[in-house]
CSV table of C-alpha atoms and ligand atoms in Angstrom, one decimal:
chain,number,residue,atom,x,y,z
A,1158,MET,CA,121.9,-50.8,-62.1
A,1159,SER,CA,122.5,-54.5,-62.4
A,1160,LEU,CA,125.3,-55.7,-64.6
A,1161,GLU,CA,122.9,-57.2,-67.2
A,1162,ASN,CA,121.1,-53.9,-67.6
A,1163,LYS,CA,124.1,-51.8,-68.2
A,1164,LEU,CA,123.6,-49.7,-71.3
A,1165,PHE,CA,126.8,-50.4,-73.2
A,1166,LYS,CA,127.3,-54.1,-72.1
A,1167,GLY,CA,129.1,-55.9,-74.9
A,1168,LYS,CA,130.7,-52.8,-76.2
A,1169,THR,CA,134.4,-51.8,-76.0
A,1170,LEU,CA,135.8,-48.3,-75.4
A,1171,ALA,CA,139.6,-47.8,-75.9
A,1172,ILE,CA,141.7,-44.9,-74.5
A,1173,LEU,CA,145.0,-43.6,-75.9
A,1174,SER,CA,147.3,-40.7,-75.0
A,1175,GLY,CA,149.4,-38.9,-77.5
A,1176,GLY,CA,151.9,-36.1,-77.5
A,1177,GLY,CA,154.0,-34.7,-74.6
A,1178,ASP,CA,152.9,-36.1,-71.3
A,1179,THR,CA,151.5,-34.1,-68.3
A,1180,PRO,CA,151.0,-34.8,-64.6
A,1181,ALA,CA,147.2,-35.3,-65.3
A,1182,ILE,CA,147.0,-38.0,-67.9
A,1183,ASN,CA,146.8,-41.0,-65.6
A,1184,SER,CA,144.1,-39.1,-63.7
A,1185,SER,CA,142.2,-38.6,-67.0
A,1186,ILE,CA,142.5,-42.2,-68.0
A,1187,GLU,CA,141.3,-43.4,-64.5
A,1188,ALA,CA,138.3,-41.0,-64.6
A,1189,VAL,CA,137.2,-42.0,-68.1
A,1190,ARG,CA,137.9,-45.7,-67.4
A,1191,ASN,CA,135.8,-45.7,-64.2
A,1192,ARG,CA,132.8,-43.9,-65.8
A,1193,ALA,CA,132.9,-46.0,-69.0
A,1194,SER,CA,133.0,-49.2,-66.9
A,1195,MET,CA,129.9,-48.1,-65.0
A,1196,LEU,CA,128.1,-47.7,-68.3
A,1197,GLY,CA,129.0,-51.3,-69.1
A,1198,TYR,CA,131.9,-50.8,-71.5
A,1199,LYS,CA,134.9,-53.1,-71.5
A,1200,VAL,CA,137.8,-50.6,-71.4
A,1201,TYR,CA,141.0,-51.0,-73.3
A,1202,GLY,CA,144.2,-48.9,-73.2
A,1203,ILE,CA,146.2,-48.5,-76.3
A,1204,ARG,CA,149.9,-48.0,-75.7
A,1205,GLN,CA,152.1,-45.2,-77.1
A,1206,GLY,CA,149.3,-43.2,-78.7
A,1207,TRP,CA,148.5,-43.9,-82.3
A,1208,LYS,CA,151.6,-46.2,-82.5
A,1209,GLY,CA,149.7,-48.8,-80.5
A,1210,LEU,CA,147.2,-49.2,-83.3
A,1211,LEU,CA,149.8,-49.8,-86.0
A,1212,GLY,CA,151.2,-53.3,-86.9
A,1213,ASP,CA,149.8,-56.0,-84.7
A,1214,GLY,CA,148.6,-53.4,-82.2
A,1215,ASP,CA,149.6,-52.9,-78.5
A,1216,VAL,CA,146.4,-53.0,-76.5
A,1217,MET,CA,145.9,-53.6,-72.7
A,1218,ASP,CA,142.7,-54.5,-70.8
A,1219,LEU,CA,142.1,-51.8,-68.2
A,1220,THR,CA,138.7,-53.2,-67.0
A,1221,CYS,CA,138.8,-53.7,-63.3
A,1222,GLN,CA,142.5,-53.2,-63.1
A,1223,PRO,CA,144.0,-51.1,-60.3
A,1224,TYR,CA,144.9,-47.6,-61.6
A,1225,ASN,CA,146.6,-44.8,-59.8
A,1226,GLY,CA,145.5,-41.5,-61.2
A,1227,CYS,CA,147.5,-39.4,-58.8
A,1228,TYR,CA,150.7,-40.6,-60.3
A,1229,GLY,CA,151.9,-38.2,-63.1
A,1230,GLY,CA,152.6,-39.1,-66.7
A,1231,THR,CA,150.8,-41.9,-68.5
A,1232,ALA,CA,150.9,-45.6,-67.8
A,1233,LEU,CA,149.7,-46.1,-71.3
A,1234,ARG,CA,152.9,-44.3,-72.5
A,1235,SER,CA,152.9,-41.7,-75.3
A,1236,SER,CA,154.3,-41.0,-78.7
A,1237,ARG,CA,154.1,-38.3,-81.3
A,1238,THR,CA,153.1,-40.8,-84.0
A,1239,ASN,CA,150.9,-39.2,-86.7
A,1240,PRO,CA,148.4,-41.5,-88.4
A,1241,PHE,CA,148.6,-39.3,-91.5
A,1242,SER,CA,152.4,-39.2,-92.0
A,1243,SER,CA,152.8,-42.6,-93.6
A,1244,LYS,CA,156.1,-43.4,-95.2
A,1245,PRO,CA,156.0,-44.7,-98.8
A,1246,GLY,CA,154.3,-48.1,-98.9
A,1247,GLU,CA,153.0,-47.8,-95.3
A,1248,ASP,CA,149.2,-47.3,-94.9
A,1249,ARG,CA,148.8,-46.2,-91.3
A,1250,VAL,CA,145.2,-45.3,-91.6
A,1251,GLY,CA,144.5,-48.8,-93.0
A,1252,GLN,CA,146.4,-50.4,-90.1
A,1253,ILE,CA,144.5,-48.4,-87.6
A,1254,MET,CA,141.1,-49.4,-89.1
A,1255,ASN,CA,142.2,-53.0,-89.2
A,1256,ASN,CA,143.2,-53.1,-85.6
A,1257,LEU,CA,140.1,-51.3,-84.4
A,1258,LYS,CA,138.2,-54.2,-86.1
A,1259,ARG,CA,140.5,-56.9,-84.8
A,1260,TYR,CA,140.2,-55.7,-81.2
A,1261,LYS,CA,136.5,-55.0,-81.7
A,1262,ILE,CA,136.8,-51.4,-80.4
A,1263,ASP,CA,133.6,-49.5,-80.7
A,1264,VAL,CA,134.6,-46.0,-79.4
A,1265,LEU,CA,138.0,-44.3,-79.0
A,1266,VAL,CA,138.8,-41.6,-76.4
A,1267,THR,CA,141.9,-39.7,-77.5
A,1268,ILE,CA,143.7,-37.8,-74.7
A,1269,GLY,CA,145.9,-35.2,-76.4
A,1270,GLY,CA,146.4,-31.8,-77.7
A,1271,ASP,CA,145.7,-30.3,-81.1
A,1272,ASP,CA,147.8,-32.9,-83.0
A,1273,THR,CA,146.3,-36.1,-81.5
A,1274,ASN,CA,142.8,-34.8,-81.4
A,1275,GLY,CA,143.1,-33.2,-84.8
A,1276,ALA,CA,144.1,-36.6,-86.3
A,1277,ALA,CA,141.3,-38.3,-84.4
A,1278,LYS,CA,138.7,-35.9,-85.8
A,1279,LYS,CA,140.1,-36.5,-89.3
A,1280,LEU,CA,139.7,-40.3,-88.8
A,1281,TYR,CA,136.2,-39.7,-87.6
A,1282,GLU,CA,135.3,-37.7,-90.6
A,1283,GLN,CA,137.1,-39.8,-93.2
A,1284,GLU,CA,136.7,-43.3,-91.8
A,1285,GLY,CA,133.7,-42.9,-89.5
A,1286,ILE,CA,135.6,-44.0,-86.3
A,1287,PRO,CA,133.5,-42.9,-83.3
A,1288,VAL,CA,135.9,-40.7,-81.3
A,1289,ILE,CA,135.7,-38.4,-78.3
A,1290,GLY,CA,138.6,-36.1,-77.5
A,1291,PHE,CA,140.0,-35.2,-74.1
A,1292,PRO,CA,142.2,-32.1,-73.7
A,1293,LYS,CA,145.7,-32.3,-72.4
A,1294,THR,CA,148.8,-30.1,-72.4
A,1295,ILE,CA,151.0,-28.2,-70.0
A,1296,ASP,CA,151.4,-25.5,-72.6
A,1297,ASN,CA,147.7,-24.6,-72.0
A,1298,ASP,CA,147.4,-23.5,-75.6
A,1299,LEU,CA,144.3,-25.4,-76.9
A,1300,ARG,CA,141.4,-23.3,-77.9
A,1301,THR,CA,139.0,-24.6,-75.2
A,1302,ARG,CA,136.8,-21.4,-75.4
A,1303,THR,CA,136.8,-21.1,-71.6
A,1304,MET,CA,135.7,-17.6,-70.6
A,1305,HIS,CA,137.2,-15.7,-67.8
A,1306,GLU,CA,135.2,-13.0,-66.2
A,1307,VAL,CA,137.1,-10.3,-64.4
A,1308,ASP,CA,136.2,-6.7,-63.6
A,1309,GLY,CA,133.0,-7.1,-65.7
A,1310,LYS,CA,135.1,-8.1,-68.7
A,1311,GLU,CA,135.1,-11.4,-70.6
A,1312,ILE,CA,138.5,-12.7,-71.6
A,1313,GLU,CA,139.0,-15.9,-73.7
A,1314,ALA,CA,141.1,-18.1,-71.5
A,1315,VAL,CA,142.2,-21.7,-71.7
A,1316,ILE,CA,142.2,-24.5,-69.1
A,1317,CYS,CA,143.8,-27.8,-70.1
A,1318,PRO,CA,144.3,-30.7,-67.7
A,1319,GLY,CA,148.0,-30.8,-66.9
A,1320,PHE,CA,148.5,-27.0,-66.8
A,1321,PRO,CA,147.4,-26.5,-63.2
A,1322,SER,CA,149.9,-29.1,-61.9
A,1323,ALA,CA,152.7,-27.8,-64.1
A,1324,ALA,CA,151.9,-24.2,-63.1
A,1325,ARG,CA,152.5,-25.1,-59.5
A,1326,THR,CA,155.8,-26.9,-60.3
A,1327,VAL,CA,157.1,-23.9,-62.3
A,1328,ALA,CA,156.1,-21.5,-59.6
A,1329,ARG,CA,157.8,-23.6,-56.9
A,1330,LEU,CA,161.0,-24.1,-58.9
A,1331,THR,CA,161.2,-20.3,-59.5
A,1332,ASN,CA,160.6,-19.6,-55.9
A,1333,MET,CA,163.4,-22.1,-54.9
A,1334,ILE,CA,165.9,-20.5,-57.3
A,1335,LYS,CA,165.4,-17.2,-55.5
A,1336,THR,CA,167.7,-18.1,-52.6
A,1337,THR,CA,170.8,-18.8,-54.7
A,1338,THR,CA,170.0,-15.8,-57.0
A,1339,GLU,CA,169.9,-13.6,-53.9
A,1340,SER,CA,173.1,-15.0,-52.4
A,1341,HIS,CA,175.1,-14.3,-55.5
A,1342,SER,CA,173.4,-11.0,-56.5
A,1343,ARG,CA,172.7,-12.4,-59.9
A,1344,VAL,CA,170.2,-12.1,-62.7
A,1345,MET,CA,168.7,-15.6,-63.1
A,1346,VAL,CA,167.1,-16.3,-66.4
A,1347,VAL,CA,164.6,-19.2,-66.0
A,1348,GLU,CA,163.5,-20.9,-69.2
A,1349,VAL,CA,160.0,-22.4,-69.3
A,1350,MET,CA,158.3,-24.8,-71.7
A,1351,GLY,CA,155.2,-23.9,-73.6
A,1352,ARG,CA,156.2,-23.9,-77.2
A,1353,ASP,CA,154.5,-21.0,-79.0
A,1354,ALA,CA,152.5,-19.7,-76.0
A,1355,GLY,CA,153.4,-17.9,-72.8
A,1356,TRP,CA,150.6,-19.4,-70.5
A,1357,LEU,CA,153.1,-21.5,-68.5
A,1358,THR,CA,155.8,-18.8,-68.3
A,1359,GLY,CA,153.4,-16.6,-66.4
A,1360,THR,CA,153.3,-19.1,-63.6
A,1361,ALA,CA,157.0,-18.3,-62.9
A,1362,THR,CA,155.9,-14.8,-61.9
A,1363,PHE,CA,153.9,-16.4,-59.1
A,1364,GLY,CA,157.1,-17.9,-57.8
A,1365,GLY,CA,158.9,-14.6,-57.8
A,1366,ALA,CA,160.1,-13.8,-61.4
A,1367,HIS,CA,160.2,-10.0,-61.8
A,1368,LEU,CA,160.1,-9.9,-65.6
A,1369,ALA,CA,158.9,-12.3,-68.4
A,1370,LEU,CA,159.4,-12.7,-72.1
A,1371,ILE,CA,156.8,-14.6,-74.1
A,1372,PRO,CA,156.6,-16.0,-77.6
A,1373,GLU,CA,153.5,-13.9,-78.5
A,1374,VAL,CA,155.7,-10.7,-78.3
A,1375,GLU,CA,158.6,-10.6,-80.7
A,1376,ILE,CA,161.8,-9.2,-79.2
A,1377,THR,CA,163.0,-6.8,-81.9
A,1378,ARG,CA,166.2,-4.8,-81.7
A,1379,GLU,CA,164.3,-1.8,-80.1
A,1380,ARG,CA,162.4,-4.0,-77.7
A,1381,LYS,CA,165.7,-5.7,-76.7
A,1382,ASP,CA,167.3,-2.4,-75.8
A,1383,PHE,CA,164.2,-1.5,-73.8
A,1384,PHE,CA,164.3,-4.9,-72.0
A,1385,PHE,CA,168.0,-4.4,-71.0
A,1386,GLU,CA,167.1,-0.9,-69.6
A,1387,ARG,CA,164.3,-2.5,-67.5
A,1388,VAL,CA,166.6,-5.3,-66.3
A,1389,ASN,CA,169.2,-2.8,-65.2
A,1390,GLU,CA,166.7,-0.5,-63.6
A,1391,LEU,CA,165.0,-3.2,-61.6
A,1392,TYR,CA,168.2,-4.8,-60.5
A,1393,MET,CA,169.7,-1.6,-59.3
A,1394,ARG,CA,166.5,-0.6,-57.5
A,1395,ASN,CA,166.4,-3.9,-55.6
A,1396,PRO,CA,168.3,-3.5,-52.3
A,1397,LYS,CA,169.2,-7.2,-52.4
A,1398,ARG,CA,170.6,-6.7,-56.0
A,1399,ASN,CA,169.1,-9.6,-57.8
A,1400,LEU,CA,166.5,-10.3,-60.5
A,1401,ILE,CA,164.7,-13.3,-61.9
A,1402,VAL,CA,163.6,-13.2,-65.5
A,1403,ALA,CA,161.3,-15.9,-66.9
A,1404,VAL,CA,161.6,-16.7,-70.6
A,1405,SER,CA,159.4,-18.9,-72.7
A,1406,GLU,CA,161.5,-21.5,-74.6
A,1407,GLY,CA,159.9,-20.3,-77.9
A,1408,ILE,CA,160.6,-16.6,-77.8
A,1409,ARG,CA,161.8,-14.8,-80.9
A,1410,TRP,CA,164.9,-12.9,-79.6
A,1411,TYR,CA,166.8,-10.4,-81.8
A,1412,ASN,CA,169.9,-12.0,-83.1
A,1413,GLU,CA,172.8,-9.4,-83.6
A,1414,GLU,CA,174.5,-11.5,-86.3
A,1415,THR,CA,171.5,-12.2,-88.6
A,1416,GLY,CA,169.8,-8.9,-87.8
A,1417,LYS,CA,166.4,-10.4,-87.0
A,1418,PRO,CA,164.4,-12.0,-84.2
A,1419,GLU,CA,165.0,-15.8,-84.1
A,1420,MET,CA,164.0,-18.8,-82.0
A,1421,VAL,CA,166.6,-21.0,-80.4
A,1422,PHE,CA,166.3,-24.7,-81.1
A,1423,ALA,CA,167.8,-27.7,-79.1
A,1424,SER,CA,167.8,-29.8,-82.3
A,1425,SER,CA,167.2,-29.5,-86.0
A,1426,GLU,CA,164.9,-32.5,-85.8
A,1427,LYS,CA,161.2,-32.2,-86.2
A,1428,ASP,CA,158.5,-34.5,-84.9
A,1429,GLU,CA,155.9,-36.2,-87.1
A,1430,TYR,CA,153.6,-33.2,-86.8
A,1431,GLY,CA,156.4,-30.8,-87.9
A,1432,HIS,CA,157.3,-29.4,-84.5
A,1433,PRO,CA,160.9,-28.4,-83.8
A,1434,ARG,CA,162.4,-28.9,-80.4
A,1435,PHE,CA,163.2,-25.7,-78.5
A,1436,GLY,CA,165.8,-25.2,-75.8
A,1437,GLY,CA,168.7,-22.9,-74.8
A,1438,VAL,CA,167.4,-19.4,-75.3
A,1439,SER,CA,167.9,-18.6,-71.6
A,1440,GLY,CA,171.6,-19.1,-72.0
A,1441,VAL,CA,171.6,-16.6,-74.9
A,1442,VAL,CA,169.7,-14.0,-72.9
A,1443,ALA,CA,171.8,-14.5,-69.8
A,1444,SER,CA,175.1,-14.1,-71.6
A,1445,GLU,CA,173.9,-11.0,-73.3
A,1446,ILE,CA,172.8,-9.5,-70.0
A,1447,SER,CA,176.3,-10.1,-68.6
A,1448,ARG,CA,177.9,-8.7,-71.6
A,1449,ARG,CA,175.7,-5.6,-72.1
A,1450,LEU,CA,175.1,-4.7,-68.4
A,1451,GLY,CA,178.1,-6.1,-66.7
A,1452,ILE,CA,175.8,-7.9,-64.2
A,1453,ASP,CA,176.6,-11.5,-63.4
A,1454,ALA,CA,173.8,-13.6,-65.0
A,1455,ARG,CA,173.0,-17.3,-65.2
A,1456,ALA,CA,170.5,-19.5,-67.0
A,1457,GLN,CA,168.3,-22.3,-65.7
A,1458,ILE,CA,166.1,-24.5,-67.8
A,1459,THR,CA,163.1,-25.9,-65.9
A,1460,GLY,CA,162.3,-28.1,-68.9
A,1461,TYR,CA,160.7,-31.5,-68.2
A,1462,PHE,CA,160.3,-30.8,-64.5
A,1463,ALA,CA,157.2,-28.9,-65.5
A,1464,ARG,CA,155.7,-32.1,-67.0
A,1465,ALA,CA,156.9,-34.2,-64.0
A,1466,GLY,CA,155.5,-35.2,-60.6
A,1467,GLU,CA,152.1,-35.9,-59.2
A,1468,CYS,CA,148.7,-34.8,-60.4
A,1469,ARG,CA,147.7,-31.9,-58.1
A,1470,GLU,CA,144.2,-31.4,-56.6
A,1471,TYR,CA,142.8,-29.0,-59.3
A,1472,ASP,CA,143.7,-31.4,-62.1
A,1473,ARG,CA,142.3,-34.3,-60.2
A,1474,ARG,CA,138.9,-32.7,-60.0
A,1475,LEU,CA,139.1,-31.1,-63.5
A,1476,THR,CA,139.8,-34.5,-65.1
A,1477,ALA,CA,136.9,-36.0,-63.2
A,1478,THR,CA,134.6,-33.2,-64.2
A,1479,LEU,CA,135.5,-33.4,-67.9
A,1480,ALA,CA,135.1,-37.2,-67.7
A,1481,ASP,CA,131.5,-36.6,-66.4
A,1482,LYS,CA,131.0,-34.7,-69.6
A,1483,VAL,CA,132.4,-37.6,-71.6
A,1484,VAL,CA,129.6,-39.8,-70.2
A,1485,ASP,CA,127.1,-37.3,-71.5
A,1486,LEU,CA,128.8,-37.4,-75.0
A,1487,LEU,CA,128.8,-41.2,-75.0
A,1488,LEU,CA,125.1,-41.3,-74.0
A,1489,ARG,CA,124.2,-38.9,-76.8
A,1490,GLU,CA,126.7,-40.6,-79.3
A,1491,ALA,CA,128.1,-37.1,-79.8
A,1492,TYR,CA,131.3,-38.1,-81.5
A,1493,GLY,CA,134.0,-35.8,-82.8
A,1494,GLN,CA,133.5,-33.7,-79.7
A,1495,MET,CA,135.8,-32.7,-76.8
A,1496,PRO,CA,134.7,-31.8,-73.3
A,1497,VAL,CA,135.9,-28.4,-72.0
A,1498,LEU,CA,135.3,-26.0,-69.1
A,1499,LYS,CA,132.9,-23.2,-70.0
A,1500,SER,CA,134.3,-20.7,-67.6
A,1501,VAL,CA,137.4,-20.2,-65.4
A,1502,VAL,CA,136.2,-21.4,-62.0
A,1503,PRO,CA,137.9,-22.2,-58.7
A,1504,TYR,CA,138.3,-25.8,-57.4
A,1505,GLU,CA,135.0,-25.9,-55.5
A,1506,GLU,CA,133.0,-25.0,-58.7
A,1507,LEU,CA,134.4,-27.7,-60.9
A,1508,GLU,CA,131.2,-29.4,-61.7
A,1509,GLU,CA,129.7,-30.9,-64.9
A,1510,PHE,CA,127.2,-28.1,-65.3
A,1511,ASN,CA,130.2,-25.8,-65.9
A,1512,THR,CA,131.3,-27.9,-68.9
A,1513,SER,CA,130.4,-28.0,-72.5
A,1514,SER,CA,131.8,-29.6,-75.6
A,1515,ILE,CA,133.5,-28.3,-78.7
A,1516,ASP,CA,134.1,-29.7,-82.2
A,1517,MET,CA,137.5,-31.5,-82.2
A,1518,GLY,CA,138.2,-30.1,-85.7
A,1519,SER,CA,138.2,-26.5,-84.5
A,1520,ILE,CA,140.5,-26.8,-81.4
A,1521,GLY,CA,143.5,-25.0,-82.8
A,1522,ASN,CA,146.1,-23.1,-80.9
A,1523,LYS,CA,145.2,-20.2,-78.5
A,1524,PRO,CA,148.1,-17.8,-77.7
A,1525,LEU,CA,148.1,-16.0,-74.4
A,1526,SER,CA,145.3,-13.4,-74.5
A,1527,CYS,CA,146.6,-9.8,-74.8
A,1528,GLU,CA,144.8,-8.8,-71.6
A,1529,TYR,CA,147.1,-11.1,-69.6
A,1530,TYR,CA,150.5,-9.6,-70.5
A,1531,ASP,CA,151.8,-6.0,-70.6
A,1532,ALA,CA,154.3,-5.8,-73.4
A,1533,ASN,CA,155.5,-2.4,-72.3
A,1534,THR,CA,156.7,-3.6,-68.8
A,1535,PHE,CA,157.4,-7.3,-69.6
A,1536,THR,CA,155.1,-8.3,-66.8
A,1537,PHE,CA,151.9,-10.3,-66.5
A,1538,THR,CA,148.8,-8.3,-65.6
A,1539,PRO,CA,146.5,-8.5,-62.5
A,1540,HIS,CA,143.9,-10.2,-64.9
A,1541,TYR,CA,146.4,-13.1,-65.4
A,1542,HIS,CA,147.0,-13.3,-61.7
A,1543,ASP,CA,143.3,-13.5,-61.1
A,1544,PHE,CA,143.1,-16.4,-63.7
A,1545,LEU,CA,146.0,-18.3,-62.2
A,1546,GLY,CA,144.8,-17.7,-58.6
A,1547,LYS,CA,141.7,-19.7,-59.5
A,1548,VAL,CA,143.4,-22.7,-61.1
A,1549,MET,CA,146.6,-23.0,-59.1
A,1550,GLU,CA,146.8,-24.5,-55.7
A,1551,LYS,CA,147.8,-22.1,-53.0
A,1552,MET,CA,151.5,-22.5,-51.9
A,1553,ASN,CA,153.7,-21.1,-49.3
A,1554,LEU,CA,156.3,-18.9,-51.0
A,1555,MET,CA,159.6,-18.4,-49.3
A,1556,ASN,CA,160.7,-14.8,-48.6
A,1557,PHE,CA,163.4,-13.5,-46.3
A,1558,ASP,CA,163.0,-9.7,-45.7
A,1559,TYR,CA,165.8,-8.2,-43.7
A,1560,ASP,CA,167.3,-4.9,-43.0
A,1561,PHE,CA,170.3,-5.4,-40.8
A,1562,PRO,CA,172.0,-2.4,-39.3
A,1563,VAL,CA,175.4,-1.6,-40.6
A,1564,VAL,CA,178.2,-1.8,-38.1
A,1565,ILE,CA,180.6,1.1,-38.0
A,1566,PRO,CA,183.9,0.4,-36.2
A,1567,GLU,CA,184.3,2.4,-32.9
A,1568,LYS,CA,187.0,5.1,-33.0
B,1154,F6P,O1,153.9,-29.6,-75.9
B,1154,F6P,C1,154.3,-30.0,-74.7
B,1154,F6P,C2,155.8,-29.8,-74.6
B,1154,F6P,O2,156.2,-30.1,-73.3
B,1154,F6P,C3,156.3,-28.4,-75.0
B,1154,F6P,O3,156.2,-27.5,-74.0
B,1154,F6P,C4,157.7,-28.7,-75.4
B,1154,F6P,O4,158.3,-27.8,-76.3
B,1154,F6P,C5,157.6,-30.1,-76.0
B,1154,F6P,O5,156.5,-30.7,-75.5
B,1154,F6P,C6,158.8,-31.0,-75.8
B,1154,F6P,O6,158.5,-32.2,-76.4
B,1154,F6P,P1,159.4,-33.5,-76.4
B,1154,F6P,O7,158.9,-34.3,-75.2
B,1154,F6P,O8,159.2,-34.2,-77.7
B,1154,F6P,O9,160.8,-33.1,-76.2
């Protein structure tokens, strides 16, 4: 196609990324930018999410610029700015409309989770801004309506760019912590991000975590007693005398003082979408294990490491595949939509025909499906392992099995 004949010549498409970063955002930006350029769009990048459309605007020209999608995070930077949480006298929606006009932006692609894409959809409905959403979150809790077929059964799963790379990191970190846990015969409580959903916590079991606690299952007083029994039993049964427990940052853990299950927060602050910041529940669980069972226990928060590092292979191809679907949405002027994977497929089957699109207004949150976790044993099921086995890159796990003979002194 010659330059003159390009379909969208003279039009401008802008990309923004909002919310917590992931290792796959630069890859998403690169993939959308490349395809939009081929259609003839001039491509802009808006910095710091919706914040870059407030005031005078903060807009970069990405057309023909070098862009490294393997590098994690987002070169456009991110923020949790909410267009609809204006302070008195501040009309954020008005500022956004004004900047879209000033910079002559025709279409907006919003890379984000429920918050960023929910706000984009509202702007589309209220103000008529042509928007296309693009999924993103390491929490993997967007309702992407991706079906997982296993043993003739259909389970509603989720696959969000960023999760496959984060999964590998959490599995790797858990596997690394095994050596020190074994050396000191300890219980190690590994805390994993994920807010209100346990999708990411399950990945620690790939790295060697024996038990897991997730936000979807409240830890009542009875469940807590049962959990301690399980910890004790598994620890004692292990000839190496050690145990790794993965806990989601957002679990509700029975608090002896207040007499009810409660979350543990790192701060009392809330972001502009009303989310509190979690952190520290692993320390509470570890100290109660030490106190109740008399077993040496420690806590380790994996935290932002899950969001850090390079974009892994599955995410590279996933973002490219979803960007192919963005082209389709642009050609059909199907705004207010977000591309998603139709079914859980391995790397080789990530192709556009496996995608579809959903209404950005009905994304919402998707907790971990009940088929993936066994609340009676505090473990993830074989169905979850089948799901993760498809989306997570294979890795070499460290293991050192030994059974040295005991030396008895000669008489
Ligand atoms: O939503 C992604 C996420 O990484 C959550 O898992 C975590 O609770 C939160 O963001 C942390 O956000 P912040 O970067 O604002 O501390």
